[in-house]
Tab-separated table of C-alpha atoms in Angstrom:
chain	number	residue	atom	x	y	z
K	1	UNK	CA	-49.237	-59.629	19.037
K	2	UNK	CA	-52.232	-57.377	19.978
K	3	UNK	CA	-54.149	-59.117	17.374
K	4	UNK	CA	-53.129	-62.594	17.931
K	5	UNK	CA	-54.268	-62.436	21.904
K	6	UNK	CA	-57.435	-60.464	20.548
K	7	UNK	CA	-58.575	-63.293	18.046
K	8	UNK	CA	-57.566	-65.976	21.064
K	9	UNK	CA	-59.964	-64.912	23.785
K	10	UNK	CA	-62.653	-64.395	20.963
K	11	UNK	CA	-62.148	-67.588	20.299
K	12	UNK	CA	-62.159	-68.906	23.627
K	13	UNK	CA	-65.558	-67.112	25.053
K	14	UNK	CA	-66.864	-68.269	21.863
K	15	UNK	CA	-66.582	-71.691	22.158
K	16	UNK	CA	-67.369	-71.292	25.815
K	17	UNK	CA	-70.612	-69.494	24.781
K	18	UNK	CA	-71.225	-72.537	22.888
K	19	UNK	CA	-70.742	-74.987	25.627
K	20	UNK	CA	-73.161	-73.041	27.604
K	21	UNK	CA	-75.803	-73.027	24.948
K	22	UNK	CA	-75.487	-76.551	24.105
K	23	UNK	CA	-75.800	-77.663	27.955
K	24	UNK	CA	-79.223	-75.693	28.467
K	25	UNK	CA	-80.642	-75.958	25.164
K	26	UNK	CA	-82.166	-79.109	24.124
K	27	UNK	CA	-82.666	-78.682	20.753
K	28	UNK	CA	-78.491	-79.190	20.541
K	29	UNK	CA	-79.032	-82.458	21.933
K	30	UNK	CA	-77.861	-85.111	19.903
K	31	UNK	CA	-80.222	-87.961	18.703
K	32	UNK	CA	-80.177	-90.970	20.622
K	33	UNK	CA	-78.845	-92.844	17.706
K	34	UNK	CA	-76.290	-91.005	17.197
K	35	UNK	CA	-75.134	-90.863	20.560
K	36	UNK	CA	-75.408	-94.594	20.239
K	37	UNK	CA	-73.301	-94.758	17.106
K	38	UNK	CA	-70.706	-92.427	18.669
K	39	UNK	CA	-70.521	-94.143	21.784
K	40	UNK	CA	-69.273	-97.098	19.758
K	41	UNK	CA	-67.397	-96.091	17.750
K	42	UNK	CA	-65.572	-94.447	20.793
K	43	UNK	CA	-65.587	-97.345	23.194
K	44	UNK	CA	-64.536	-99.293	20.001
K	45	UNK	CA	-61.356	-96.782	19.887
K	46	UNK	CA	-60.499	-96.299	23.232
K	47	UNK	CA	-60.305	-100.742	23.511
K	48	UNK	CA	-58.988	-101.568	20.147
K	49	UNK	CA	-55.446	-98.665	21.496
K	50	UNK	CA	-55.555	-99.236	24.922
K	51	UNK	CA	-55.194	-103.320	26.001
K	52	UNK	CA	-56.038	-101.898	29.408
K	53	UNK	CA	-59.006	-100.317	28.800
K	54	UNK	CA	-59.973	-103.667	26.858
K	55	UNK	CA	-59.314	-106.234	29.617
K	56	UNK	CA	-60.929	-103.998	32.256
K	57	UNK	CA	-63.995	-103.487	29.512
K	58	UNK	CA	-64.783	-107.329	29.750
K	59	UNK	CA	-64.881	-107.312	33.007
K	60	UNK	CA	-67.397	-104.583	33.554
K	61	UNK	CA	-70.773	-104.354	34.721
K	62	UNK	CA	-71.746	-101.040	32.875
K	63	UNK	CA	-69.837	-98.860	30.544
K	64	UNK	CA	-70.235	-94.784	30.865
K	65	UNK	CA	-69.137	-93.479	27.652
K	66	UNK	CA	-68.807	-89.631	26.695
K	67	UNK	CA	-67.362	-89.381	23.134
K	68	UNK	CA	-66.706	-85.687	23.072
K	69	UNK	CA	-66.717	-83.321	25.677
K	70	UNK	CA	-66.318	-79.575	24.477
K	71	UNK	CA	-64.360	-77.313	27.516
K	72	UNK	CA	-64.086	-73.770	27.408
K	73	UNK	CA	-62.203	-71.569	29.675
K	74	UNK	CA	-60.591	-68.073	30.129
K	75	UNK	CA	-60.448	-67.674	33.897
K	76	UNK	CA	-63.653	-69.086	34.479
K	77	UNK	CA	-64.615	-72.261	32.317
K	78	UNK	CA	-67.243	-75.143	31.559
K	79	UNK	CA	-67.139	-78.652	29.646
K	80	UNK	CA	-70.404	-80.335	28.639
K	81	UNK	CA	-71.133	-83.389	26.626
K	82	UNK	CA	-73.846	-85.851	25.906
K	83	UNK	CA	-73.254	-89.805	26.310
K	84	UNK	CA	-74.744	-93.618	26.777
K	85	UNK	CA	-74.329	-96.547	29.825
K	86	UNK	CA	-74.524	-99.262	28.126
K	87	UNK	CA	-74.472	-102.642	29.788
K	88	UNK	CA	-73.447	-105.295	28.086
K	89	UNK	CA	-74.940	-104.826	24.572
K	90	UNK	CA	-78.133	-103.131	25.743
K	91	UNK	CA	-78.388	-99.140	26.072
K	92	UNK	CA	-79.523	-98.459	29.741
K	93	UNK	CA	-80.002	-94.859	29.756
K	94	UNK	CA	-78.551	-91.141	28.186
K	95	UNK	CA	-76.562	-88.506	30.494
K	96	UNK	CA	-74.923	-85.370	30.150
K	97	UNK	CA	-71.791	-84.535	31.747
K	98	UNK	CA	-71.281	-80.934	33.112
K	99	UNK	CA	-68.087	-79.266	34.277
K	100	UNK	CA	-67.858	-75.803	36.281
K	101	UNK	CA	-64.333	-74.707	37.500
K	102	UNK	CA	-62.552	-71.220	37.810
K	103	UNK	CA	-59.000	-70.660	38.225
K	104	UNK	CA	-55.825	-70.245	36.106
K	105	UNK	CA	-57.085	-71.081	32.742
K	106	UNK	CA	-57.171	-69.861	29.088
K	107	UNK	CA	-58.292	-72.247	25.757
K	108	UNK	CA	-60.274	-74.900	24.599
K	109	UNK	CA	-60.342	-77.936	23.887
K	110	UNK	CA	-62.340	-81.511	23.081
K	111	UNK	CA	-61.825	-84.894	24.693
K	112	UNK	CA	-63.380	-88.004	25.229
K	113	UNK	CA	-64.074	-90.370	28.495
K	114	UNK	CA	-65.211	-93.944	29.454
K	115	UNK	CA	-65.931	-94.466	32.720
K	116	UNK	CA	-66.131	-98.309	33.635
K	117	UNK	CA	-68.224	-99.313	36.232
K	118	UNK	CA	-67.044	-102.325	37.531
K	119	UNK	CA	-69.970	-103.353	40.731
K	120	UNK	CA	-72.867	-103.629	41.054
K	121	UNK	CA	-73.030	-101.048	43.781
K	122	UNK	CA	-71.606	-98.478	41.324
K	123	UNK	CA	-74.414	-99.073	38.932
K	124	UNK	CA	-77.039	-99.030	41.272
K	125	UNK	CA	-75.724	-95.674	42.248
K	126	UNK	CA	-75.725	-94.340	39.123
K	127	UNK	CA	-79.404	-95.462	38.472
K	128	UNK	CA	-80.517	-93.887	41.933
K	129	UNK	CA	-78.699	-90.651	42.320
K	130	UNK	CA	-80.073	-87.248	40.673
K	131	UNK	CA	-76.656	-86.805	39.428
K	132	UNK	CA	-73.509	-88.034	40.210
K	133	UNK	CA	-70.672	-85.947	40.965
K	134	UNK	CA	-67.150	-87.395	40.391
K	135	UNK	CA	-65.599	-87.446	43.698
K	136	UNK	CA	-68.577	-88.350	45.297
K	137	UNK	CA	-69.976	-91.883	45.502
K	138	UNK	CA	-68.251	-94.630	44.254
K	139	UNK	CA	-64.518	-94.767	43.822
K	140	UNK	CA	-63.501	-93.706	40.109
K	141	UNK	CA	-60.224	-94.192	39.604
K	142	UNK	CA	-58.914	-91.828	36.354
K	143	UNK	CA	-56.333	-94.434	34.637
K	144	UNK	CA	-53.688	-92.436	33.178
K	145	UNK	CA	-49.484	-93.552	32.761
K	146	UNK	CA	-48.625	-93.799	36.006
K	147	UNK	CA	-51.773	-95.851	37.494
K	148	UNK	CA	-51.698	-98.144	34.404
K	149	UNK	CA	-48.291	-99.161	35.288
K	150	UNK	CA	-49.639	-100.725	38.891
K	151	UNK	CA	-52.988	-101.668	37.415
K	152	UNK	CA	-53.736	-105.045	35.765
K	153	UNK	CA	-57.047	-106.757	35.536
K	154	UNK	CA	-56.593	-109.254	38.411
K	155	UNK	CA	-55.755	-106.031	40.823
K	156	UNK	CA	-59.451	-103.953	40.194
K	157	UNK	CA	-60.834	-103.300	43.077
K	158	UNK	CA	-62.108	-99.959	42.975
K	159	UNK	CA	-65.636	-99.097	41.725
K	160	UNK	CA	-65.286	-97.389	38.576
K	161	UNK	CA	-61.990	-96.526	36.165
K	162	UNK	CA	-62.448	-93.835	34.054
K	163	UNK	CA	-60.171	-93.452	30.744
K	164	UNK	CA	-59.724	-89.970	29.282
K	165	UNK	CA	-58.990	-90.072	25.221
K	166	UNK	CA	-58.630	-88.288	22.124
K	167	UNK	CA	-57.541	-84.798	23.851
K	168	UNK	CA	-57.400	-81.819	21.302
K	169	UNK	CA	-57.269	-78.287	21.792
K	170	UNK	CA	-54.811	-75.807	23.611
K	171	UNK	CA	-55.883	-76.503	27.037
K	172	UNK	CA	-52.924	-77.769	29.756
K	173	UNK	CA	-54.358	-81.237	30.846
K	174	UNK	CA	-58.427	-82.622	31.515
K	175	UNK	CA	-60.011	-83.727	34.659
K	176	UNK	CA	-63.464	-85.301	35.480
K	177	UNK	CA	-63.006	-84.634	39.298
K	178	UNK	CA	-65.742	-82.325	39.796
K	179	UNK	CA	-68.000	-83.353	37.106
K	180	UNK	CA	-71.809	-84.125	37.340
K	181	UNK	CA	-73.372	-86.568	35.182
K	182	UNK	CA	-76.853	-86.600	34.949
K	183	UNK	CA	-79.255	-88.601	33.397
K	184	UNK	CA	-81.139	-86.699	30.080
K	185	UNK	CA	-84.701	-87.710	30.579
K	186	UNK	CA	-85.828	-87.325	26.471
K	187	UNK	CA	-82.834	-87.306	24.493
């Protein structure tokens, strides 16, 4: 049993010490193409499962998409991944998206998150801001089972919904409440 908790928190700070490397080093960085391809191919996931996500994506101004986010943690912990705003069909910038927190928590894991932003206001603020922390700003509303049950497309009135996907990894549960996303100058 020794062993097994041994080879888990090597894991763990391992893939944590990854995060960390990847969010200050910017030869990690991916290419912009290939965040464009795996923004997508993402987006294209997230609307072709989720009707939801599909009806709100038509009706959005800008789209915010993250395809993977890495999170680390073992008391204290970190999540950092690279991603496009697209609106419409055009790309309109690259950000990262950093996560700090501390508490009860052990494991890893990868996800994925859209955030749609669905005013004008909320893309403006994006543009202007030095980085935008979730929570702060414009309303994001994080659509999970029990919001998507009251929320239809002709009830949106918030300024951004964000949709959290393709979870993997032995962490409890993912939030973006906290989480700064800021623009990557040279991708």
């Amino acid at each position: 049993m020794k062993d097994l908790r041994t080879i888990f928190l090597t894991l763990v700070i391992g893939t944590f010490i990854a995060v960390s490397g990847s969010a200050s080093n910017p030869a990690n960085a991916k290419t912009p193409e290939d965040l464009n391809k795996d923004g997508d191919q993402a987006l294209h996931m997230l609307t072709s499962t989720n009707p939801l996500a599909a009806d709100i994506a038509r009706k959005a101004k800008a789209v915010l998409i993250f395809p993977n986010i890495v999170k680390a943690g073992l008391v204290f912990g970190g999540a950092y991944g690279e991603g496009v705003l697209k609106q419409g069909t055009k790309i309109d910038g690259y950000y990262n998206s950093v996560t700090a927190s501390w508490g009860l928590q052990a494991g890893a894991q990868s996800y994925g998150y859209v955030v749609f932003l669905m005013n004008d206001r909320a893309v403006h603020y994006i543009h202007e801001t030095h980085g935008w922390e979730v929570g702060v700003g414009p309303t994001v509303v994080v659509v999970n089972e029990g919001v998507a049950k009251n929320l239809s497309s002709t009830t949106l009135k918030d300024d951004a919904y964000a949709f959290i996907f393709d979870q993997q990894g032995l962490m409890a549960s993912v939030s973006i409440e906290g989480t700064k996303i800021s623009r990557i100058r040279n991708p």
